[in-house]
PDB file of C-alpha atoms in Angstrom:
ATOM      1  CA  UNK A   1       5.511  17.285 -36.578  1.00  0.00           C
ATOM      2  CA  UNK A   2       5.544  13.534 -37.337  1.00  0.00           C
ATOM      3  CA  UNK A   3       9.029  13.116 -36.157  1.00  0.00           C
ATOM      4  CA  UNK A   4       8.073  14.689 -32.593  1.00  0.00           C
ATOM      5  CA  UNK A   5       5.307  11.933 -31.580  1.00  0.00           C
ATOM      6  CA  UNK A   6       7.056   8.756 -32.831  1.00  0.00           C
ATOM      7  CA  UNK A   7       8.537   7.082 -29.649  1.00  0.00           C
ATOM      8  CA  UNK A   8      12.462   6.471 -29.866  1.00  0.00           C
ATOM      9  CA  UNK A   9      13.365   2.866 -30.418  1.00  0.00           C
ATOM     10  CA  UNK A  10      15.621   2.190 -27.704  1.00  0.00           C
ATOM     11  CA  UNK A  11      14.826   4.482 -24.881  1.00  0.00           C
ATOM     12  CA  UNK A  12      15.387   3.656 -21.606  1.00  0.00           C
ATOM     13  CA  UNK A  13      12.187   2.426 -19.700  1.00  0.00           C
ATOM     14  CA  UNK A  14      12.737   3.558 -16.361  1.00  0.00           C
ATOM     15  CA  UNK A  15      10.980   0.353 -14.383  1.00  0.00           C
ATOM     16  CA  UNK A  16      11.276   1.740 -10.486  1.00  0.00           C
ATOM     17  CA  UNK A  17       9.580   4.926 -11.714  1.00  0.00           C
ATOM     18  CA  UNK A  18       6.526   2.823 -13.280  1.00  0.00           C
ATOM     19  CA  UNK A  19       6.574   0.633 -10.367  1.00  0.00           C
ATOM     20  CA  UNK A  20       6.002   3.817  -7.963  1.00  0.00           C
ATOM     21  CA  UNK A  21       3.081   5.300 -10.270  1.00  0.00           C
ATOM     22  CA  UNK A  22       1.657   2.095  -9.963  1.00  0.00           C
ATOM     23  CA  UNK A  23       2.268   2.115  -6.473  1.00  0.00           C
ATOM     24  CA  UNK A  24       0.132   5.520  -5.936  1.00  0.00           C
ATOM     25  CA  UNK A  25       3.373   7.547  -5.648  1.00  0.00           C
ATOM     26  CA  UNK A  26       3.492  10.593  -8.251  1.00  0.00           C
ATOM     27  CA  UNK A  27       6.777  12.214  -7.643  1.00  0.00           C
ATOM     28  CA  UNK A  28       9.625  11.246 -10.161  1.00  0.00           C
ATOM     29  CA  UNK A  29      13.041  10.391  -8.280  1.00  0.00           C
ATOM     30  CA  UNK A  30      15.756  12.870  -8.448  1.00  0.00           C
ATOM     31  CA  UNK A  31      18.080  10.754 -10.063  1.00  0.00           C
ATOM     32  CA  UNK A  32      17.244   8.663 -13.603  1.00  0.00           C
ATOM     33  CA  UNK A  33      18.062   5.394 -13.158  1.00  0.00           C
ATOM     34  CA  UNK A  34      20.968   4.279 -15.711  1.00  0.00           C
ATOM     35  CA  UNK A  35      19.896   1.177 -18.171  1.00  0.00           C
ATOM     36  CA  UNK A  36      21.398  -2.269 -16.710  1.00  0.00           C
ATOM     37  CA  UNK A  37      23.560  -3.831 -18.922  1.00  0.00           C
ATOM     38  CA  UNK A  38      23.170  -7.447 -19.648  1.00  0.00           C
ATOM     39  CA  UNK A  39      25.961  -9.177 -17.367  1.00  0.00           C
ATOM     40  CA  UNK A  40      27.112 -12.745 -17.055  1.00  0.00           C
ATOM     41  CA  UNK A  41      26.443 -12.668 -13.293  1.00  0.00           C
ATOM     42  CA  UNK A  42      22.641 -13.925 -12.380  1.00  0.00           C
ATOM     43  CA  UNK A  43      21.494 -10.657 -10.718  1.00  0.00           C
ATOM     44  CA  UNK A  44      20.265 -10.935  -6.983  1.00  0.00           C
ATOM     45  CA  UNK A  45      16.915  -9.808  -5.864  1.00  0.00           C
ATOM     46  CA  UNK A  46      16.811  -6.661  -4.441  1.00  0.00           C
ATOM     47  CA  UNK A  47      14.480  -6.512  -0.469  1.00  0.00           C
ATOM     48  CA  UNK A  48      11.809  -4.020  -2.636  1.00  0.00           C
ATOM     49  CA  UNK A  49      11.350  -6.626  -5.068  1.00  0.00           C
ATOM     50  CA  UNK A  50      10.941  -9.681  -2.709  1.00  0.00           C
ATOM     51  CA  UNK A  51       8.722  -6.965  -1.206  1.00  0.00           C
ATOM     52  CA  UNK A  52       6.668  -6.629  -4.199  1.00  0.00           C
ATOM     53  CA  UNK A  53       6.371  -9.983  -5.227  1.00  0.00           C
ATOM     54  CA  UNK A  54       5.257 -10.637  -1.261  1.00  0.00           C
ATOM     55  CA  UNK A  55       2.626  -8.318  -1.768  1.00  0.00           C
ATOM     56  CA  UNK A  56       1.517  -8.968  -4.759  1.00  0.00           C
ATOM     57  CA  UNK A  57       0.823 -12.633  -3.150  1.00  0.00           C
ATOM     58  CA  UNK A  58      -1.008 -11.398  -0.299  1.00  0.00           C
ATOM     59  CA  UNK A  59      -3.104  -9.461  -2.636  1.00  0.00           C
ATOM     60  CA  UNK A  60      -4.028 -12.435  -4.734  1.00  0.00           C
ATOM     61  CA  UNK A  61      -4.956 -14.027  -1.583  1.00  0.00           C
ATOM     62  CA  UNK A  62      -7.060 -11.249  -0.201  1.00  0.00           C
ATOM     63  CA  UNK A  63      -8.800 -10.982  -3.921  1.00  0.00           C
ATOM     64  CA  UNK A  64     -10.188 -14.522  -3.497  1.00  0.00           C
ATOM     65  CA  UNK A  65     -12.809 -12.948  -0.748  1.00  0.00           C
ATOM     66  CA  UNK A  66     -13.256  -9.851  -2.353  1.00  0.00           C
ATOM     67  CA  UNK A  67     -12.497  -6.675  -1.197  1.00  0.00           C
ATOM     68  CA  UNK A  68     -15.991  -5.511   0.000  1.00  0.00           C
ATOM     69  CA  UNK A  69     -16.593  -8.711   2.411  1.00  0.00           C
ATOM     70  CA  UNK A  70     -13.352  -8.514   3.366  1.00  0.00           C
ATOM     71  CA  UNK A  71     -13.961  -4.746   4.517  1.00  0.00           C
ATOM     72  CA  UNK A  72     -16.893  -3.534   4.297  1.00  0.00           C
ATOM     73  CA  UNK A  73     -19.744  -6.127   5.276  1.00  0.00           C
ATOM     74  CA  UNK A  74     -18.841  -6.884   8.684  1.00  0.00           C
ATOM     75  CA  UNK A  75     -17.897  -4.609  11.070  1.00  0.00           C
ATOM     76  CA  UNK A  76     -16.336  -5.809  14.518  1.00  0.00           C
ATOM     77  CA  UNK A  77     -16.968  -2.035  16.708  1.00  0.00           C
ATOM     78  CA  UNK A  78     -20.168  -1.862  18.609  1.00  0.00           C
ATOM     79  CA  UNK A  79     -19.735   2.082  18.895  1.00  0.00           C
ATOM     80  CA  UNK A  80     -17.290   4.783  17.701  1.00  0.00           C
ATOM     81  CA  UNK A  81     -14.917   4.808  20.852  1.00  0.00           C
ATOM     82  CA  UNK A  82     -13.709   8.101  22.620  1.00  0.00           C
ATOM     83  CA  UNK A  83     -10.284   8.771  20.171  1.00  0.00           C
ATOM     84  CA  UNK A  84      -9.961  10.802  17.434  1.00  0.00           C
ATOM     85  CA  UNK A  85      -7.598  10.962  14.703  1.00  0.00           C
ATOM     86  CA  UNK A  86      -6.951  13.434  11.982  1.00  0.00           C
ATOM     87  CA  UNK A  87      -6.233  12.068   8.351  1.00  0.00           C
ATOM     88  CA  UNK A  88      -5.872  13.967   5.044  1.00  0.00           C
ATOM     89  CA  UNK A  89      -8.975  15.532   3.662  1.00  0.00           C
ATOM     90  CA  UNK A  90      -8.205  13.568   0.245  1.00  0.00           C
ATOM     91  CA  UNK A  91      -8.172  10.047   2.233  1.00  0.00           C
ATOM     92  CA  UNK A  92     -11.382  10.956   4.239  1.00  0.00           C
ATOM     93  CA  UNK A  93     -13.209  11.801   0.794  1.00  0.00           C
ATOM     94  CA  UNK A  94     -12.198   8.378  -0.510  1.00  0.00           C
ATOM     95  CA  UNK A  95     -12.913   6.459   2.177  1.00  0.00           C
ATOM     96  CA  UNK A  96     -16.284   8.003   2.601  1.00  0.00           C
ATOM     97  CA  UNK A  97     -17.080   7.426  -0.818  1.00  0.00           C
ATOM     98  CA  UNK A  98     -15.720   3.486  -0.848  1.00  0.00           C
ATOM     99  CA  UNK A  99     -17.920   3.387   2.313  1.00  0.00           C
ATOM    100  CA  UNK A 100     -21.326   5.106   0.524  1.00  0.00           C
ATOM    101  CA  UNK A 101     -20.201   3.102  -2.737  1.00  0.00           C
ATOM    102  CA  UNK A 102     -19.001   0.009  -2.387  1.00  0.00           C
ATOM    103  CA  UNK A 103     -20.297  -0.544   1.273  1.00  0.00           C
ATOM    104  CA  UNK A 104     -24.180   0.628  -0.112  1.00  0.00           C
ATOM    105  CA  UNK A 105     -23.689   2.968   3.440  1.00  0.00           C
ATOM    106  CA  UNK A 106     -24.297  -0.326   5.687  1.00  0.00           C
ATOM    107  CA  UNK A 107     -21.023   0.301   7.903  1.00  0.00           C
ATOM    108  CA  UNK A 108     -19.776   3.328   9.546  1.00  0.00           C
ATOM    109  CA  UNK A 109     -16.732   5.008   8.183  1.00  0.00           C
ATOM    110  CA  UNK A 110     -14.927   4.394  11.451  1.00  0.00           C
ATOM    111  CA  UNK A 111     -15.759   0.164  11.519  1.00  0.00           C
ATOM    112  CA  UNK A 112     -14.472   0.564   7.551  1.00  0.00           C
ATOM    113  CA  UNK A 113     -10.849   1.787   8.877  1.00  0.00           C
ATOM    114  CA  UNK A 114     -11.077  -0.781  12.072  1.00  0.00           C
ATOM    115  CA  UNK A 115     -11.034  -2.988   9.750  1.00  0.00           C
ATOM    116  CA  UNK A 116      -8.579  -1.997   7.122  1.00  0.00           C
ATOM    117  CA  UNK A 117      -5.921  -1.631  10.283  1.00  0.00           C
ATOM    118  CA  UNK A 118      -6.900  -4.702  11.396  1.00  0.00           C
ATOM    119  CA  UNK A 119      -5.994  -6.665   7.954  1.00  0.00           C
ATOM    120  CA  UNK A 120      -2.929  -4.072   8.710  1.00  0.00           C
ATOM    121  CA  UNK A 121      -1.723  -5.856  11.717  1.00  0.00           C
ATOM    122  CA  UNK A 122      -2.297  -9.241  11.078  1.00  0.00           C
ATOM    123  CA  UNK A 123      -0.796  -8.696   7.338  1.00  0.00           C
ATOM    124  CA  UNK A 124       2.910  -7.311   9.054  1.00  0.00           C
ATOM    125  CA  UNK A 125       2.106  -8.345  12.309  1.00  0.00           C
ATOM    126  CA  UNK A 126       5.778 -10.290  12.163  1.00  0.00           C
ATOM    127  CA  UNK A 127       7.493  -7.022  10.328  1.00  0.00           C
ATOM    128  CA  UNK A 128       6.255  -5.332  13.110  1.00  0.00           C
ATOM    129  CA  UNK A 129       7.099  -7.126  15.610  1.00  0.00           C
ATOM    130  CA  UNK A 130      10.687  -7.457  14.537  1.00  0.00           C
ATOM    131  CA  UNK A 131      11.260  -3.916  13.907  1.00  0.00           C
ATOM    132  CA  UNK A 132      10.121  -2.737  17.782  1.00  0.00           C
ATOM    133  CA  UNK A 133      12.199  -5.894  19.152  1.00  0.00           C
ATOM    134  CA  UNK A 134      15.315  -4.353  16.875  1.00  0.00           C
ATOM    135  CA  UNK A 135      14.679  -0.626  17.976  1.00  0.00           C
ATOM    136  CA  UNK A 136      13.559  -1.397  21.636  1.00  0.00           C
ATOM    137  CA  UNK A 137      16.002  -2.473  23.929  1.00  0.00           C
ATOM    138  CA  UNK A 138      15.606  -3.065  27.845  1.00  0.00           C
ATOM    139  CA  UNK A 139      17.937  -1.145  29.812  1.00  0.00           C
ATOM    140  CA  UNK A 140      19.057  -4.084  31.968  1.00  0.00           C
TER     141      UNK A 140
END
């Protein structure tokens, strides 16, 4: 039975897997990922990892205000508006509760996710921008 719980010595660590828990995902790729082997050649940066490292500095730089007055303090809406959107039971229940929680109830749920998709925009505002210019061309 001792044999069964000691962890093998040299077993893979499969690092884009533990990334994605991290990153909130919980479904294991299909495929394992094969260990690297140590090469001569300095190995390039792959666009996910410049993409991590990117957002790993914007949240540094968002952590310096704190996460409550960044979202929850102020809130920009005078009223609800007229739209309506549907989201996923799970995300309403955790916004509501990061809104009774964190936010002490002072700010509607809807000024809470104004202001999340406003940090959205200006965040990838660029990204954005870039990807409609790419997909959206004028017909003449």
């Amino acid at each position: 039975m001792d044999n069964e719980n000691k962890k093998k010595p040299n077993a893979p660590i499969d690092e884009a897997y533990l990334m994605s828990i991290m990153a909130g995902e919980t479904k294991k790729p299909q495929q394992a990922v094969a260990p690297q082997e140590p090469s001569a050649e300095p190995t390039k940066e792959t666009p996910t990892e410049k993409h991590i490292a990117k957002e790993r500095t914007r949240q540094k730089r968002a952590s310096d205000t704190g996460y409550g007055e960044r979202f929850l303090n102020s809130h920009t809406m005078t009223r609800r508006g007229d739209k309506s959107i549907y989201i996923r039971q799970e995300y309403h229940e955790r916004l509501s509760r990061i809104v009774q929680v964190i936010g002490e109830d002072k700010i509607p749920l809807y000024a809470y996710l104004d202001n999340i998709l406003e940090h959205h925009f200006e965040q990838f505002e660029k990204a954005i921008t870039d990807d409609f210019n790419n997909k959206f061309k004028p017909i003449f």
